[in-house]
Amino acid sequence: MKTARASRPGAGEINGPRMHGCRIPAPARPWNATWHDQGATRHDQGITRLASRGTVQKSRRPSAPIWNVEPSPCIRGGTRMYLENIIKTLQSLSPPWLTLQGDDGPGLVFGRKTSISSIIIRKAVVSVDPTIECIDEAIASKANLIISHHPLFHDAFLEIRELSFEKTRLLTTHNVWVYNTGDSWNHASQGITESICQALRLEFKEAFVLQGRGSRGDEIPVGRVVDLHGSKTFGAITDQAKAILGRAVITCKGDPGRLHERALVIGGMVDYIQPVTRMLEDGIDLFIAGELSGQLMTTLIDLGIDFMSLSHHETDLLGMSKLKGLLSLKHPNVTFMLHAGNPLRHV
């Protein structure tokens, strides 16, 4: 199997801008690998690869996937769970280095970071977007933590001071902390991309990797490659997608009766060209994404590659629902609530 050398990038705590470009490394890695944050230990067919040291040693079996978590005992007695522990769980489930955003990646984006070891969390809201509606729901339910996928403030809109002020006022007045997973949850094991595969009943065995933009650099498993071998028609996959997402229509291009050989699945918004430059070479004839930019869809049409642009919000919600479940298993003394509100309406 082909593999690529990697070293881990860093990660900050403030959500940064969307990726505008990245370097393409070697072809897709076989995906029975586990991507860990600390030590970057990777398991691949009985071989333990220590990427940070460049050494290879035999192991009898791979370790448990990072999403297979056991309920942890609460610290300091009683039923108290502290913000610090929840952040550690989030960073193990969705390692900050799994981001294409660079060093300004996932982390705690609102609230005093010096007090996380003393802040007790009893209720938390998990959401795709930390909208004012989401913040209001957290306040009404007396939750003091919001875990969001998208940033609290988009850099491009920071000049809209009324919005920034209102969010800051509400969060400060009611002592609500905000943690942002960023795009690392798109790429992590059991994250948004794999949630899409599971919902569409697509079994993947390879990771589609791109080069990260962190200061230390690393290959990031942005997508999953599915070997279909003509087992499903384009129409069957689109019907499954519409049923799961509750959509009457989805944006796509393809012959409903066509049988595909290989598909690439990437969660979230894909507005960068790098995956397309390698798809033809890797024999991929179907591209499934949370959302594709208009320019990218036009490029795929010109190349004769079929695609499905499912729904950014609904597919992100699949992954955030999964994250809520994993957090509930890890911290049973905390009530995690899913804010499923969609700011967009399809009419």
Short mmCIF file of C-alpha atoms in Angstrom, two decimals:
data_model
loop_
_atom_site.label_atom_id
_atom_site.label_comp_id
_atom_site.label_asym_id
_atom_site.label_seq_id
_atom_site.Cartn_x
_atom_site.Cartn_y
_atom_site.Cartn_z
CA MET A 1 0.00 0.00 0.00
CA LYS A 2 1.15 3.55 -0.69
CA THR A 3 1.72 5.82 2.26
CA ALA A 4 3.03 9.32 2.72
CA ARG A 5 5.39 10.68 5.31
CA ALA A 6 3.79 13.07 7.73
CA SER A 7 4.50 15.25 10.70
CA ARG A 8 1.93 16.91 12.87
CA PRO A 9 0.84 20.52 12.53
CA GLY A 10 0.07 22.78 15.42
CA ALA A 11 -3.32 24.14 16.31
CA GLY A 12 -4.48 27.30 18.01
CA GLU A 13 -7.69 28.12 19.73
CA ILE A 14 -9.24 30.78 17.53
CA ASN A 15 -11.07 29.74 14.38
CA GLY A 16 -9.22 30.97 11.32
CA PRO A 17 -10.18 31.69 7.70
CA ARG A 18 -11.23 29.00 5.23
CA MET A 19 -8.40 27.26 3.40
CA HIS A 20 -7.48 28.89 0.10
CA GLY A 21 -4.85 26.38 -1.06
CA CYS A 22 -2.77 23.42 0.02
CA ARG A 23 -0.09 21.11 -1.34
CA ILE A 24 -1.03 17.66 -2.59
CA PRO A 25 0.93 14.80 -0.99
CA ALA A 26 1.07 11.13 -2.00
CA PRO A 27 -2.12 9.18 -3.02
CA ALA A 28 -4.79 8.02 -0.61
CA ARG A 29 -3.79 6.10 2.52
CA PRO A 30 -5.59 2.82 3.30
CA TRP A 31 -8.17 3.76 5.90
CA ASN A 32 -7.83 1.28 8.69
CA ALA A 33 -5.68 3.90 10.35
CA THR A 34 -6.20 5.70 13.66
CA TRP A 35 -5.21 9.37 13.75
CA HIS A 36 -4.16 10.36 17.25
CA ASP A 37 -3.36 13.82 18.53
CA GLN A 38 -0.57 13.04 20.98
CA GLY A 39 2.36 11.21 19.44
CA ALA A 40 0.61 10.84 16.05
CA THR A 41 0.64 7.04 16.42
CA ARG A 42 -0.90 5.39 13.37
CA HIS A 43 -1.98 1.81 12.93
CA ASP A 44 -1.99 0.29 9.48
CA GLN A 45 -2.47 -3.46 9.00
CA GLY A 46 -0.63 -4.48 12.16
CA ILE A 47 2.18 -1.92 11.75
CA THR A 48 2.52 0.87 14.31
CA ARG A 49 3.87 3.99 12.62
CA LEU A 50 5.31 6.66 14.84
CA ALA A 51 5.15 9.57 12.44
CA SER A 52 6.93 12.02 14.72
CA ARG A 53 10.02 9.78 14.92
CA GLY A 54 9.85 8.12 11.53
CA THR A 55 10.17 4.65 13.07
CA VAL A 56 8.19 1.50 12.35
CA GLN A 57 7.57 -1.32 14.77
CA LYS A 58 5.33 -4.39 14.79
CA SER A 59 2.23 -4.55 16.92
CA ARG A 60 -0.18 -7.43 17.42
CA ARG A 61 -3.30 -5.42 16.80
CA PRO A 62 -4.40 -1.80 16.34
CA SER A 63 -5.51 0.19 19.34
CA ALA A 64 -9.17 1.11 19.80
CA PRO A 65 -10.41 3.93 17.52
CA ILE A 66 -10.34 7.34 19.15
CA TRP A 67 -14.15 7.55 19.12
CA ASN A 68 -14.58 4.35 21.16
CA VAL A 69 -14.60 6.09 24.52
CA GLU A 70 -15.45 4.78 27.95
CA PRO A 71 -17.38 6.80 30.54
CA SER A 72 -14.85 8.54 32.75
CA PRO A 73 -15.23 9.09 36.49
CA CYS A 74 -15.98 12.63 37.54
CA ILE A 75 -13.14 14.35 39.26
CA ARG A 76 -13.19 16.01 42.68
CA GLY A 77 -16.10 13.84 43.78
CA GLY A 78 -19.84 14.10 43.38
CA THR A 79 -21.46 14.58 39.98
CA ARG A 80 -19.35 17.56 38.95
CA MET A 81 -17.71 17.71 35.55
CA TYR A 82 -15.31 20.49 34.71
CA LEU A 83 -14.86 22.34 31.44
CA GLU A 84 -11.22 21.27 31.29
CA ASN A 85 -12.22 17.59 31.08
CA ILE A 86 -14.78 18.18 28.34
CA ILE A 87 -12.19 20.11 26.31
CA LYS A 88 -9.74 17.21 26.66
CA THR A 89 -12.43 14.83 25.38
CA LEU A 90 -13.19 17.11 22.43
CA GLN A 91 -9.50 17.30 21.56
CA SER A 92 -9.20 13.51 21.63
CA LEU A 93 -12.30 12.97 19.49
CA SER A 94 -11.50 15.84 17.12
CA PRO A 95 -7.71 16.45 17.31
CA PRO A 96 -6.96 20.13 16.62
CA TRP A 97 -4.15 19.23 14.22
CA LEU A 98 -6.68 17.65 11.81
CA THR A 99 -7.41 21.05 10.31
CA LEU A 100 -6.76 22.64 6.95
CA GLN A 101 -7.28 26.07 8.50
CA GLY A 102 -3.73 26.33 9.83
CA ASP A 103 -2.61 27.19 13.35
CA ASP A 104 -5.73 29.29 14.01
CA GLY A 105 -7.88 26.20 14.30
CA PRO A 106 -10.26 24.62 16.80
CA GLY A 107 -10.46 25.47 20.48
CA LEU A 108 -12.13 27.57 23.13
CA VAL A 109 -13.16 30.76 21.36
CA PHE A 110 -15.16 32.51 24.07
CA GLY A 111 -14.72 32.58 27.83
CA ARG A 112 -11.73 32.90 30.17
CA LYS A 113 -9.24 30.15 29.39
CA THR A 114 -7.51 30.54 32.76
CA SER A 115 -10.57 29.25 34.66
CA ILE A 116 -11.45 26.08 32.71
CA SER A 117 -10.27 23.83 35.56
CA SER A 118 -12.84 25.36 37.92
CA ILE A 119 -15.87 25.82 35.66
CA ILE A 120 -18.52 23.17 36.33
CA ILE A 121 -20.53 22.07 33.28
CA ARG A 122 -23.91 20.43 33.87
CA LYS A 123 -25.57 21.24 30.54
CA ALA A 124 -24.11 21.93 27.10
CA VAL A 125 -25.61 22.72 23.70
CA VAL A 126 -24.11 21.09 20.58
CA SER A 127 -24.78 23.02 17.38
CA VAL A 128 -23.66 23.48 13.79
CA ASP A 129 -23.76 27.28 14.04
CA PRO A 130 -23.53 29.36 17.25
CA THR A 131 -26.30 31.69 16.13
CA ILE A 132 -28.16 34.06 18.43
CA GLU A 133 -31.04 31.56 18.37
CA CYS A 134 -28.64 28.86 19.59
CA ILE A 135 -27.28 31.16 22.32
CA ASP A 136 -30.84 31.96 23.43
CA GLU A 137 -31.58 28.21 23.64
CA ALA A 138 -28.49 27.66 25.78
CA ILE A 139 -29.51 30.49 28.12
CA ALA A 140 -33.12 29.24 28.39
CA SER A 141 -31.94 25.72 29.25
CA LYS A 142 -29.30 27.05 31.71
CA ALA A 143 -26.42 25.57 29.71
CA ASN A 144 -23.07 27.28 30.19
CA LEU A 145 -21.23 25.67 27.26
CA ILE A 146 -21.88 25.74 23.51
CA ILE A 147 -19.97 23.33 21.28
CA SER A 148 -20.23 24.51 17.69
CA HIS A 149 -18.83 23.40 14.37
CA HIS A 150 -18.74 26.78 12.67
CA PRO A 151 -17.06 29.85 14.22
CA LEU A 152 -18.71 32.27 16.59
CA PHE A 153 -17.57 35.23 14.48
CA HIS A 154 -16.68 34.89 10.81
CA ASP A 155 -13.64 37.02 10.08
CA ALA A 156 -15.23 38.52 6.99
CA PHE A 157 -18.15 39.90 9.03
CA LEU A 158 -16.39 41.22 12.13
CA GLU A 159 -17.12 44.76 10.96
CA ILE A 160 -20.83 44.20 11.70
CA ARG A 161 -20.41 45.44 15.25
CA GLU A 162 -24.08 45.13 16.20
CA LEU A 163 -23.95 41.35 15.75
CA SER A 164 -20.59 40.98 17.50
CA PHE A 165 -21.80 43.12 20.40
CA GLU A 166 -25.08 41.23 20.84
CA LYS A 167 -23.43 37.80 20.88
CA THR A 168 -20.73 39.02 23.26
CA ARG A 169 -23.30 40.64 25.54
CA LEU A 170 -25.46 37.51 25.78
CA LEU A 171 -22.54 35.14 26.37
CA THR A 172 -20.88 37.41 28.93
CA THR A 173 -24.06 38.23 30.84
CA HIS A 174 -25.01 34.56 31.21
CA ASN A 175 -21.46 33.14 31.61
CA VAL A 176 -21.58 30.86 28.57
CA TRP A 177 -18.36 29.41 27.13
CA VAL A 178 -18.02 28.53 23.43
CA TYR A 179 -15.84 25.77 21.99
CA ASN A 180 -15.39 25.54 18.21
CA THR A 181 -14.48 22.21 16.57
CA GLY A 182 -13.67 23.83 13.24
CA ASP A 183 -12.99 21.68 10.20
CA SER A 184 -11.08 19.10 12.28
CA TRP A 185 -14.44 17.42 13.01
CA ASN A 186 -15.00 17.10 9.25
CA HIS A 187 -11.89 14.95 8.98
CA ALA A 188 -11.75 13.06 12.30
CA SER A 189 -12.73 9.43 12.80
CA GLN A 190 -16.53 9.30 13.21
CA GLY A 191 -16.68 12.96 12.16
CA ILE A 192 -18.85 14.62 9.53
CA THR A 193 -17.32 12.91 6.49
CA GLU A 194 -17.67 9.44 8.01
CA SER A 195 -21.20 10.28 9.21
CA ILE A 196 -22.15 11.00 5.59
CA CYS A 197 -20.68 7.65 4.51
CA GLN A 198 -22.58 5.85 7.25
CA ALA A 199 -25.87 7.59 6.37
CA LEU A 200 -25.47 6.70 2.69
CA ARG A 201 -24.38 3.13 3.54
CA LEU A 202 -21.05 3.59 1.78
CA GLU A 203 -18.19 1.52 3.15
CA PHE A 204 -14.80 3.21 2.88
CA LYS A 205 -11.33 1.70 3.14
CA GLU A 206 -9.05 4.57 2.16
CA ALA A 207 -8.41 8.11 3.29
CA PHE A 208 -8.00 10.90 0.75
CA VAL A 209 -5.25 13.11 2.16
CA LEU A 210 -4.18 16.70 1.55
CA GLN A 211 -1.38 18.67 3.16
CA GLY A 212 -2.30 20.73 6.22
CA ARG A 213 -1.33 24.35 6.72
CA GLY A 214 -0.15 24.23 10.34
CA SER A 215 3.34 25.39 11.31
CA ARG A 216 4.54 21.78 11.56
CA GLY A 217 2.64 20.50 8.53
CA ASP A 218 0.94 17.14 8.18
CA GLU A 219 -1.21 15.12 5.86
CA ILE A 220 -4.89 15.56 6.68
CA PRO A 221 -7.45 12.81 5.84
CA VAL A 222 -9.97 15.23 4.36
CA GLY A 223 -12.03 12.58 2.54
CA ARG A 224 -12.89 8.91 2.35
CA VAL A 225 -12.59 6.83 -0.82
CA VAL A 226 -15.35 4.26 -1.43
CA ASP A 227 -14.87 1.35 -3.84
CA LEU A 228 -18.34 0.85 -5.33
CA HIS A 229 -17.37 -1.60 -8.11
CA GLY A 230 -20.66 -0.88 -9.84
CA SER A 231 -22.73 -1.99 -6.85
CA LYS A 232 -24.95 1.12 -6.67
CA THR A 233 -26.48 3.35 -9.27
CA PHE A 234 -26.25 7.13 -9.11
CA GLY A 235 -30.03 7.28 -8.66
CA ALA A 236 -29.98 4.85 -5.73
CA ILE A 237 -27.42 6.96 -3.88
CA THR A 238 -29.31 10.21 -4.49
CA ASP A 239 -32.57 8.62 -3.29
CA GLN A 240 -30.85 7.47 -0.10
CA ALA A 241 -29.41 10.96 0.42
CA LYS A 242 -32.79 12.66 0.00
CA ALA A 243 -34.44 10.23 2.42
CA ILE A 244 -31.77 10.70 5.11
CA LEU A 245 -31.58 14.49 4.76
CA GLY A 246 -35.31 15.03 4.37
CA ARG A 247 -34.80 16.86 1.09
CA ALA A 248 -37.07 16.72 -1.94
CA VAL A 249 -34.16 17.64 -4.21
CA ILE A 250 -30.38 17.82 -4.02
CA THR A 251 -27.93 19.55 -6.33
CA CYS A 252 -26.25 16.92 -8.49
CA LYS A 253 -25.14 15.94 -11.99
CA GLY A 254 -25.25 12.37 -13.24
CA ASP A 255 -27.24 9.69 -15.05
CA PRO A 256 -29.59 7.99 -12.53
CA GLY A 257 -28.84 4.58 -14.04
CA ARG A 258 -25.07 4.92 -14.14
CA LEU A 259 -22.95 2.49 -12.10
CA HIS A 260 -19.85 4.03 -10.55
CA GLU A 261 -16.53 2.42 -9.67
CA ARG A 262 -15.07 4.74 -7.02
CA ALA A 263 -16.49 7.65 -5.03
CA LEU A 264 -14.84 10.39 -2.99
CA VAL A 265 -16.77 11.70 0.05
CA ILE A 266 -15.79 14.97 1.78
CA GLY A 267 -17.88 16.69 4.46
CA GLY A 268 -18.44 20.42 4.71
CA MET A 269 -17.93 23.08 2.08
CA VAL A 270 -15.47 22.18 -0.67
CA ASP A 271 -14.35 25.26 -2.57
CA TYR A 272 -10.73 24.28 -3.25
CA ILE A 273 -9.54 22.62 -6.44
CA GLN A 274 -6.89 20.24 -5.04
CA PRO A 275 -9.08 17.08 -4.79
CA VAL A 276 -10.14 17.40 -8.43
CA THR A 277 -6.54 17.45 -9.68
CA ARG A 278 -6.10 13.90 -8.40
CA MET A 279 -9.52 12.33 -8.91
CA LEU A 280 -9.04 11.30 -12.54
CA GLU A 281 -5.61 9.88 -11.75
CA ASP A 282 -7.07 7.81 -8.87
CA GLY A 283 -9.97 6.49 -10.95
CA ILE A 284 -12.63 8.36 -8.96
CA ASP A 285 -15.76 8.97 -11.02
CA LEU A 286 -18.17 10.27 -8.35
CA PHE A 287 -17.68 13.18 -5.93
CA ILE A 288 -20.03 13.49 -2.93
CA ALA A 289 -19.68 16.55 -0.68
CA GLY A 290 -21.58 18.42 1.98
CA GLU A 291 -21.52 21.39 -0.37
CA LEU A 292 -19.62 22.19 -3.57
CA SER A 293 -18.89 25.70 -4.78
CA GLY A 294 -20.39 26.73 -8.11
CA GLN A 295 -16.98 27.05 -9.73
CA LEU A 296 -16.00 23.56 -8.60
CA MET A 297 -19.24 22.07 -9.93
CA THR A 298 -18.61 23.70 -13.31
CA THR A 299 -15.10 22.22 -13.36
CA LEU A 300 -16.44 18.74 -12.56
CA ILE A 301 -18.99 19.01 -15.37
CA ASP A 302 -16.24 19.93 -17.84
CA LEU A 303 -14.19 16.92 -16.65
CA GLY A 304 -17.14 14.54 -16.94
CA ILE A 305 -17.13 13.66 -13.23
CA ASP A 306 -20.54 13.09 -11.63
CA PHE A 307 -21.18 14.81 -8.29
CA MET A 308 -23.66 15.37 -5.47
CA SER A 309 -23.71 18.59 -3.43
CA LEU A 310 -25.92 17.34 -0.62
CA SER A 311 -26.66 20.06 1.93
CA HIS A 312 -24.09 21.85 4.05
CA HIS A 313 -26.23 22.28 7.14
CA GLU A 314 -27.98 18.90 7.12
CA THR A 315 -24.76 16.92 6.60
CA ASP A 316 -22.95 18.93 9.27
CA LEU A 317 -25.87 18.18 11.59
CA LEU A 318 -25.33 14.43 11.06
CA GLY A 319 -21.79 14.80 12.38
CA MET A 320 -22.70 17.08 15.28
CA SER A 321 -25.42 14.64 16.34
CA LYS A 322 -22.76 11.91 16.39
CA LEU A 323 -20.48 14.16 18.48
CA LYS A 324 -23.30 14.76 20.97
CA GLY A 325 -23.74 11.00 21.40
CA LEU A 326 -20.03 10.39 21.92
CA LEU A 327 -19.80 13.19 24.50
CA SER A 328 -22.83 11.80 26.34
CA LEU A 329 -21.11 8.41 26.62
CA LYS A 330 -17.92 9.98 27.91
CA HIS A 331 -19.56 12.39 30.35
CA PRO A 332 -22.88 10.84 31.50
CA ASN A 333 -23.27 13.44 34.28
CA VAL A 334 -23.55 16.25 31.73
CA THR A 335 -26.70 16.84 29.70
CA PHE A 336 -25.77 17.44 26.06
CA MET A 337 -28.55 18.93 23.91
CA LEU A 338 -28.55 19.17 20.12
CA HIS A 339 -29.60 22.49 18.61
CA ALA A 340 -30.96 21.35 15.25
CA GLY A 341 -32.30 24.70 14.10
CA ASN A 342 -31.56 25.39 10.45
CA PRO A 343 -31.25 29.11 9.64
CA LEU A 344 -32.02 28.29 5.99
CA ARG A 345 -35.36 27.22 4.54
CA HIS A 346 -35.92 25.23 1.32
CA VAL A 347 -39.14 26.17 -0.45
#
